[in-house]
Amino acid sequence: PPKIIAKETSTDMVVREGSNVTLVCKATGYPEPYVMWRREDGTNINYNGES
C-alpha cells in the first residue's frame, strides 16, 4: 500500500478564487502511487486552467 510522507505533503488550505496555489503530495509504494486531489464540496479542481 502507498505511504504518504506527511512532512512533505500539503495540509488544508483556503485561497481566494482566482488565486494560484501549489498542492504537494509525497508518497512512496509499489506500484508507484497515483495522487488525485479533490475538494471537500465535490466540485472540480482546475489544473492549469482545465478541470
PDB file of C-alpha atoms in Angstrom:
ATOM      1  CA  PRO A   1       0.000   0.000   0.000  1.00  0.00           C
ATOM      2  CA  PRO A   2       1.106   3.621  -0.514  1.00  0.00           C
ATOM      3  CA  LYS A   3       2.733   5.549   2.298  1.00  0.00           C
ATOM      4  CA  ILE A   4       2.150   9.319   2.414  1.00  0.00           C
ATOM      5  CA  ILE A   5       5.134  11.320   3.653  1.00  0.00           C
ATOM      6  CA  ALA A   6       3.200  13.765   5.848  1.00  0.00           C
ATOM      7  CA  LYS A   7       6.004  16.269   6.460  1.00  0.00           C
ATOM      8  CA  GLU A   8       6.317  16.834   2.672  1.00  0.00           C
ATOM      9  CA  THR A   9       2.579  16.944   1.922  1.00  0.00           C
ATOM     10  CA  SER A  10       0.178  19.919   1.804  1.00  0.00           C
ATOM     11  CA  THR A  11      -2.445  20.298   4.521  1.00  0.00           C
ATOM     12  CA  ASP A  12      -5.864  22.018   4.368  1.00  0.00           C
ATOM     13  CA  MET A  13      -5.771  25.335   2.502  1.00  0.00           C
ATOM     14  CA  VAL A  14      -8.169  28.200   1.863  1.00  0.00           C
ATOM     15  CA  VAL A  15      -7.368  30.587  -1.008  1.00  0.00           C
ATOM     16  CA  ARG A  16      -9.222  33.381  -2.781  1.00  0.00           C
ATOM     17  CA  GLU A  17     -10.954  32.400  -6.011  1.00  0.00           C
ATOM     18  CA  GLY A  18      -8.665  33.095  -8.960  1.00  0.00           C
ATOM     19  CA  SER A  19      -5.509  32.807  -6.845  1.00  0.00           C
ATOM     20  CA  ASN A  20      -2.774  30.286  -7.501  1.00  0.00           C
ATOM     21  CA  VAL A  21      -1.978  27.512  -5.060  1.00  0.00           C
ATOM     22  CA  THR A  22       0.531  24.677  -5.123  1.00  0.00           C
ATOM     23  CA  LEU A  23      -0.513  21.330  -3.672  1.00  0.00           C
ATOM     24  CA  VAL A  24       2.161  18.756  -2.895  1.00  0.00           C
ATOM     25  CA  CYS A  25       1.730  15.096  -2.005  1.00  0.00           C
ATOM     26  CA  LYS A  26       4.792  12.946  -1.493  1.00  0.00           C
ATOM     27  CA  ALA A  27       4.050   9.220  -1.412  1.00  0.00           C
ATOM     28  CA  THR A  28       6.016   6.025  -1.855  1.00  0.00           C
ATOM     29  CA  GLY A  29       4.984   2.469  -2.610  1.00  0.00           C
ATOM     30  CA  TYR A  30       4.806  -0.242  -5.233  1.00  0.00           C
ATOM     31  CA  PRO A  31       3.263   0.090  -7.651  1.00  0.00           C
ATOM     32  CA  GLU A  32       4.034   3.815  -7.724  1.00  0.00           C
ATOM     33  CA  PRO A  33       1.122   5.685  -6.090  1.00  0.00           C
ATOM     34  CA  TYR A  34      -1.230   7.802  -8.228  1.00  0.00           C
ATOM     35  CA  VAL A  35      -2.289  11.007  -6.441  1.00  0.00           C
ATOM     36  CA  MET A  36      -5.644  12.678  -7.080  1.00  0.00           C
ATOM     37  CA  TRP A  37      -6.786  15.869  -5.345  1.00  0.00           C
ATOM     38  CA  ARG A  38     -10.422  16.653  -4.583  1.00  0.00           C
ATOM     39  CA  ARG A  39     -12.357  19.478  -2.983  1.00  0.00           C
ATOM     40  CA  GLU A  40     -14.469  18.802   0.084  1.00  0.00           C
ATOM     41  CA  ASP A  41     -17.585  20.099  -1.725  1.00  0.00           C
ATOM     42  CA  GLY A  42     -17.041  17.684  -4.627  1.00  0.00           C
ATOM     43  CA  THR A  43     -16.544  20.330  -7.334  1.00  0.00           C
ATOM     44  CA  ASN A  44     -13.675  20.009  -9.791  1.00  0.00           C
ATOM     45  CA  ILE A  45     -10.228  21.430  -9.181  1.00  0.00           C
ATOM     46  CA  ASN A  46      -8.880  23.338 -12.184  1.00  0.00           C
ATOM     47  CA  TYR A  47      -5.405  22.241 -13.218  1.00  0.00           C
ATOM     48  CA  ASN A  48      -3.503  24.658 -15.468  1.00  0.00           C
ATOM     49  CA  GLY A  49      -6.790  26.260 -16.499  1.00  0.00           C
ATOM     50  CA  GLU A  50      -8.529  22.929 -17.146  1.00  0.00           C
ATOM     51  CA  SER A  51     -10.814  20.952 -14.879  1.00  0.00           C
TER      52      SER A  51
END
